[in-house]
Short mmCIF file of C-alpha atoms in Angstrom, two decimals:
data_model
loop_
_atom_site.label_atom_id
_atom_site.label_comp_id
_atom_site.label_asym_id
_atom_site.label_seq_id
_atom_site.Cartn_x
_atom_site.Cartn_y
_atom_site.Cartn_z
CA LEU A 1 -7.74 6.14 -11.53
CA ASP A 2 -9.84 8.32 -13.70
CA ASP A 3 -9.63 8.11 -17.47
CA PRO A 4 -11.88 9.49 -20.07
CA ARG A 5 -12.06 5.94 -21.78
CA HIS A 6 -14.10 4.88 -18.73
CA ASP A 7 -17.12 6.76 -20.21
CA ALA A 8 -17.54 4.40 -23.27
CA ILE A 9 -16.95 1.27 -20.85
CA MET A 10 -19.74 2.58 -18.49
CA ASP A 11 -22.10 2.97 -21.38
CA ARG A 12 -21.50 -0.72 -22.36
CA LEU A 13 -21.81 -1.89 -18.53
CA ALA A 14 -24.70 0.00 -17.58
CA PRO A 15 -27.34 -2.49 -18.80
CA ALA A 16 -25.64 -5.17 -16.85
CA ILE A 17 -25.36 -3.18 -13.88
CA ASP A 18 -28.98 -1.96 -13.88
CA ALA A 19 -30.15 -5.72 -14.41
CA ALA A 20 -28.18 -6.94 -11.36
CA GLN A 21 -29.83 -7.90 -8.13
CA THR A 22 -26.46 -7.36 -6.40
CA VAL A 23 -23.28 -5.47 -7.17
CA LEU A 24 -20.00 -6.96 -5.69
CA VAL A 25 -16.91 -5.08 -5.39
CA GLU A 26 -13.63 -5.63 -3.77
CA ALA A 27 -14.47 -2.67 -1.37
CA GLY A 28 -17.53 -0.72 -1.12
CA PRO A 29 -18.26 2.47 0.66
CA GLU A 30 -18.68 1.00 3.99
CA GLU A 31 -15.47 -1.07 3.70
CA GLN A 32 -13.50 1.97 2.77
CA ALA A 33 -14.81 4.06 5.60
CA ALA A 34 -14.02 1.27 7.94
CA LEU A 35 -10.40 1.12 6.52
CA GLN A 36 -9.97 4.73 7.08
CA ALA A 37 -11.23 4.49 10.87
CA ASP A 38 -9.10 1.54 11.32
CA MET A 39 -5.92 3.08 9.98
CA VAL A 40 -6.58 6.05 12.52
CA ARG A 41 -7.25 3.85 15.40
CA ARG A 42 -4.42 1.57 14.65
CA PRO A 43 -1.50 3.47 13.16
CA ASP A 44 0.64 0.20 13.66
CA ARG A 45 -1.19 -1.11 10.61
CA LEU A 46 0.97 1.02 8.45
CA PHE A 47 3.67 2.10 10.67
CA THR A 48 6.38 0.23 12.64
CA ARG A 49 6.14 1.14 16.40
CA GLU A 50 9.08 -0.83 17.63
CA GLY A 51 11.93 -2.81 16.12
CA PRO A 52 14.40 -1.46 13.42
CA THR A 53 13.50 1.04 11.01
CA LEU A 54 13.98 0.72 7.07
CA PRO A 55 17.23 2.70 7.19
CA GLU A 56 18.39 0.10 9.50
CA ARG A 57 17.18 -2.84 7.44
CA LEU A 58 18.37 -1.63 4.09
CA ASP A 59 22.00 -0.91 2.99
CA ALA A 60 22.87 2.72 2.58
CA ALA A 61 22.53 2.84 -1.22
CA ASP A 62 19.00 1.24 -1.23
CA TRP A 63 17.90 3.61 1.57
CA LYS A 64 19.09 6.66 -0.30
CA ALA A 65 17.35 5.44 -3.45
CA LEU A 66 14.22 4.68 -1.38
CA SER A 67 14.02 7.84 0.46
CA ALA A 68 14.46 9.90 -2.91
CA ALA A 69 11.64 7.85 -4.54
CA MET A 70 9.33 8.31 -1.68
CA GLN A 71 10.02 12.06 -1.49
CA GLU A 72 8.92 12.09 -5.18
CA ARG A 73 5.63 10.66 -3.86
CA GLY A 74 5.26 13.29 -1.21
CA VAL A 75 6.39 11.12 1.66
CA PRO A 76 9.36 12.66 3.78
CA ALA A 77 12.15 10.28 4.71
CA PHE A 78 11.47 10.48 8.33
CA MET A 79 7.93 8.96 7.68
CA ALA A 80 9.05 6.39 5.10
CA ALA A 81 11.64 5.17 7.54
CA LYS A 82 8.85 3.99 9.87
CA MET A 83 6.49 2.67 7.33
CA GLN A 84 5.55 -1.17 7.06
CA PRO A 85 7.74 -2.54 4.08
CA TRP A 86 4.76 -3.80 2.38
CA TYR A 87 3.09 -0.51 2.35
CA VAL A 88 6.36 1.17 1.03
CA ALA A 89 6.36 -1.56 -1.71
CA MET A 90 2.82 -0.84 -2.52
CA LEU A 91 3.47 2.92 -2.84
CA LEU A 92 6.50 2.47 -5.06
CA GLY A 93 4.22 0.53 -7.29
CA ILE A 94 2.46 3.83 -8.03
CA PRO A 95 4.20 6.17 -10.14
CA ALA A 96 4.82 9.48 -8.58
CA CYS A 97 2.86 11.37 -11.32
CA ALA A 98 -0.25 9.24 -10.37
CA ILE A 99 -0.24 9.90 -6.68
CA ALA A 100 -1.83 13.33 -6.98
CA ASP A 101 -4.57 11.89 -9.29
CA MET A 102 -5.41 9.32 -6.54
CA ALA A 103 -6.11 12.05 -3.93
CA GLY A 104 -9.79 12.79 -3.20
CA ASP A 105 -12.22 10.98 -5.52
CA PRO A 106 -10.31 9.57 -8.27
CA ASN A 107 -13.50 8.70 -10.12
CA GLY A 108 -12.14 5.43 -11.51
CA LEU A 109 -14.12 2.51 -12.93
CA ASP A 110 -14.73 0.97 -9.48
CA THR A 111 -16.12 4.28 -8.11
CA ARG A 112 -18.47 4.81 -11.11
CA ILE A 113 -19.76 1.35 -10.92
CA VAL A 114 -20.65 1.71 -7.14
CA ALA A 115 -22.29 5.17 -8.05
CA ARG A 116 -24.45 3.54 -10.78
CA ALA A 117 -25.69 1.04 -8.57
CA ALA A 118 -26.57 3.48 -5.99
CA GLU A 119 -28.59 5.66 -8.35
CA HIS A 120 -30.60 2.71 -9.18
CA GLY A 121 -30.93 1.40 -5.57
CA ILE A 122 -29.07 -1.73 -6.20
CA PRO A 123 -27.23 -3.11 -3.12
CA VAL A 124 -23.40 -3.16 -3.12
CA ARG A 125 -21.75 -5.77 -1.09
CA ALA A 126 -17.98 -6.35 -0.49
CA LEU A 127 -16.16 -9.41 -1.77
CA GLU A 128 -13.97 -9.47 1.36
CA SER A 129 -13.48 -7.71 4.51
CA TYR A 130 -11.96 -4.21 4.59
CA ASP A 131 -8.84 -5.46 6.50
CA THR A 132 -7.94 -8.37 3.99
CA VAL A 133 -4.79 -6.41 2.86
CA PHE A 134 -3.45 -6.28 6.24
CA THR A 135 -3.98 -9.96 7.07
CA LEU A 136 -2.36 -10.90 3.57
CA PHE A 137 0.86 -9.36 4.48
CA ASP A 138 0.93 -10.47 7.99
CA GLY A 139 1.86 -13.96 6.81
CA MET A 140 5.04 -12.74 4.77
CA ALA A 141 8.21 -12.93 6.58
CA PRO A 142 10.03 -9.59 7.37
CA ALA A 143 12.99 -10.41 4.97
CA GLU A 144 10.45 -11.27 2.10
CA GLN A 145 8.80 -7.75 2.67
CA ILE A 146 12.26 -6.07 2.46
CA ASP A 147 12.83 -7.91 -0.93
CA MET A 148 9.44 -6.54 -2.20
CA ILE A 149 10.98 -2.98 -1.64
CA ARG A 150 14.24 -3.86 -3.45
CA THR A 151 12.38 -5.42 -6.32
CA THR A 152 9.98 -2.52 -6.81
CA LEU A 153 12.66 0.05 -6.18
CA ALA A 154 14.73 -1.41 -9.01
CA MET A 155 11.81 -0.78 -11.23
CA ASN A 156 11.25 2.82 -9.85
CA ALA A 157 13.23 4.63 -12.77
CA ARG A 158 10.84 3.08 -15.36
CA ALA A 159 7.60 3.48 -12.92
CA GLU A 160 5.92 5.81 -15.45
CA ASP A 161 6.65 3.82 -18.46
CA TYR A 162 5.52 0.67 -16.73
CA ALA A 163 2.18 2.41 -15.62
CA ALA A 164 1.56 3.64 -19.03
CA THR A 165 2.16 0.15 -20.56
CA LEU A 166 -0.28 -1.28 -17.88
CA THR A 167 -2.93 1.19 -18.70
CA GLU A 168 -2.75 0.65 -22.39
CA ALA A 169 -2.86 -3.17 -21.78
CA TYR A 170 -5.79 -2.59 -19.54
CA PHE A 171 -7.76 -0.83 -22.30
CA ALA A 172 -6.70 -3.52 -24.81
CA GLU A 173 -8.16 -6.11 -22.55
CA ASP A 174 -4.68 -7.82 -22.16
CA VAL A 175 -3.78 -7.08 -18.55
CA ARG A 176 -2.07 -10.56 -18.03
CA ALA A 177 0.59 -9.15 -20.43
CA THR A 178 1.71 -6.57 -17.64
CA TRP A 179 2.21 -9.55 -15.20
CA GLU A 180 4.56 -11.17 -17.53
CA LEU A 181 6.41 -7.94 -18.29
CA GLY A 182 6.96 -7.72 -14.60
CA ARG A 183 8.58 -11.07 -14.83
CA MET A 184 10.90 -9.90 -17.59
CA VAL A 185 11.74 -6.76 -15.78
CA ALA A 186 12.48 -8.72 -12.50
CA LEU A 187 15.04 -10.95 -14.47
CA GLU A 188 17.05 -7.67 -15.08
CA ILE A 189 17.68 -7.20 -11.51
CA PRO A 190 21.21 -8.19 -10.39
CA GLY A 191 21.33 -11.55 -8.56
CA GLU A 192 17.85 -12.71 -9.95
CA THR A 193 17.51 -16.16 -11.77
CA PRO A 194 14.62 -17.47 -13.72
CA ALA A 195 14.03 -19.84 -10.97
CA SER A 196 14.07 -17.25 -8.15
CA VAL A 197 11.78 -14.82 -10.05
CA ASP A 198 9.29 -17.54 -11.01
CA ALA A 199 9.18 -18.72 -7.42
CA ASP A 200 8.76 -15.07 -6.09
CA LEU A 201 6.00 -14.35 -8.72
CA ALA A 202 4.16 -17.68 -7.99
CA ALA A 203 4.13 -16.87 -4.41
CA MET A 204 2.81 -13.33 -4.85
CA GLU A 205 0.24 -14.44 -7.24
CA GLU A 206 -0.96 -16.96 -4.59
CA LEU A 207 -0.92 -14.31 -1.92
CA LEU A 208 -2.34 -11.35 -3.60
CA MET A 209 -4.69 -13.14 -6.04
CA PHE A 210 -5.46 -16.92 -6.00
CA ARG A 211 -5.99 -17.10 -2.21
CA ARG A 212 -8.46 -14.23 -2.37
CA ASN A 213 -10.13 -15.51 -5.53
CA ARG A 214 -10.93 -18.82 -3.89
CA ALA A 215 -12.45 -16.90 -0.82
CA TRP A 216 -14.41 -14.76 -3.10
CA LEU A 217 -16.09 -17.75 -4.92
CA PRO A 218 -18.49 -18.57 -2.27
CA VAL A 219 -19.39 -14.85 -1.73
CA ILE A 220 -20.27 -14.73 -5.64
CA GLU A 221 -22.26 -17.96 -5.52
CA GLU A 222 -24.32 -16.93 -2.50
CA ALA A 223 -25.16 -13.76 -4.22
CA ALA A 224 -25.98 -15.37 -7.52
CA ALA A 225 -28.29 -17.53 -5.70
CA GLU A 226 -30.52 -14.51 -5.10
CA GLY A 227 -30.47 -13.27 -8.58
CA PRO A 228 -28.23 -11.83 -11.16
CA VAL A 229 -24.93 -10.53 -9.92
CA PHE A 230 -22.54 -7.89 -11.30
CA ALA A 231 -19.14 -8.56 -9.93
CA ALA A 232 -16.30 -5.85 -10.50
CA PHE A 233 -12.79 -6.49 -9.25
CA GLY A 234 -9.21 -6.02 -10.48
CA ALA A 235 -8.56 -7.54 -13.87
CA LEU A 236 -5.53 -9.63 -12.80
CA HIS A 237 -7.93 -11.62 -10.76
CA LEU A 238 -9.46 -13.05 -14.02
CA SER A 239 -6.63 -15.17 -15.38
CA GLY A 240 -4.45 -17.86 -14.03
CA ARG A 241 -5.00 -21.56 -12.77
CA ASP A 242 -7.13 -20.25 -9.80
CA GLY A 243 -8.31 -17.12 -11.49
CA VAL A 244 -11.94 -16.29 -11.01
CA LEU A 245 -12.92 -17.35 -14.43
CA ALA A 246 -11.38 -20.75 -13.99
CA LEU A 247 -12.89 -21.31 -10.51
CA LEU A 248 -16.49 -20.32 -11.90
CA GLU A 249 -16.07 -22.68 -14.81
CA HIS A 250 -14.92 -25.49 -12.48
CA ALA A 251 -18.03 -24.74 -10.31
CA GLY A 252 -20.33 -25.41 -13.25
CA TYR A 253 -20.71 -21.93 -14.70
CA ALA A 254 -20.82 -21.16 -18.36
CA ILE A 255 -18.19 -18.56 -19.29
CA GLU A 256 -18.85 -16.05 -22.16
CA ARG A 257 -16.69 -13.15 -22.94
CA LEU A 258 -18.43 -9.96 -23.69
CA PRO A 259 -17.09 -6.64 -25.31
CA PHE A 260 -15.39 -4.53 -22.39
#
């Protein structure tokens, strides 16, 4: 998402980008184009073409709440009904007020970094394949994906508050706090226990972050063998047992925190 505070960040990052031999991002322009083309070619990536729809898999109260939440995000109920559950959960994680901001060119920090690299003729490479997100969720059981919807739906009433907190934590360089806030919020959901929440979050962290981090490490090291590298990726990938920082340190790199 765009934010005027990115201007000062880019001023600080510019010298490091300009000095790089390679810029690594989660998905560069080529990967984004491939993703768009794949979604057109294979609508089953995002939509269920056979089997029960979401109204059939959720109870009446949950479907009513879900259809209303998706309407707020500009997605009619008939379309939401056939969406893949993981995709619905991802959309629910974005506040309705932010959906419009993501349309077109959002000019977020990643977009600015790629543009800066292009201006200076610095090659931009992807840390992972464009279809990684699809293969990640392929390994989740259908019931687990439905549980993702229920959990995210329970937070929908406070989605804007949560997004505001996440944004402020991001610019305060304390993004991990938002992951732990999610743990606290999940504990408020009826039927959840500390053990179940911890297990669910550990599984999600392994799926969405740690597994990808481990796959990124050889990509980063290969690029580093050619010269200085500037790697830009979501901040939640930095922290944790198998966070990128810990993995690099274990690989023998010296880690120094610089002003962001």
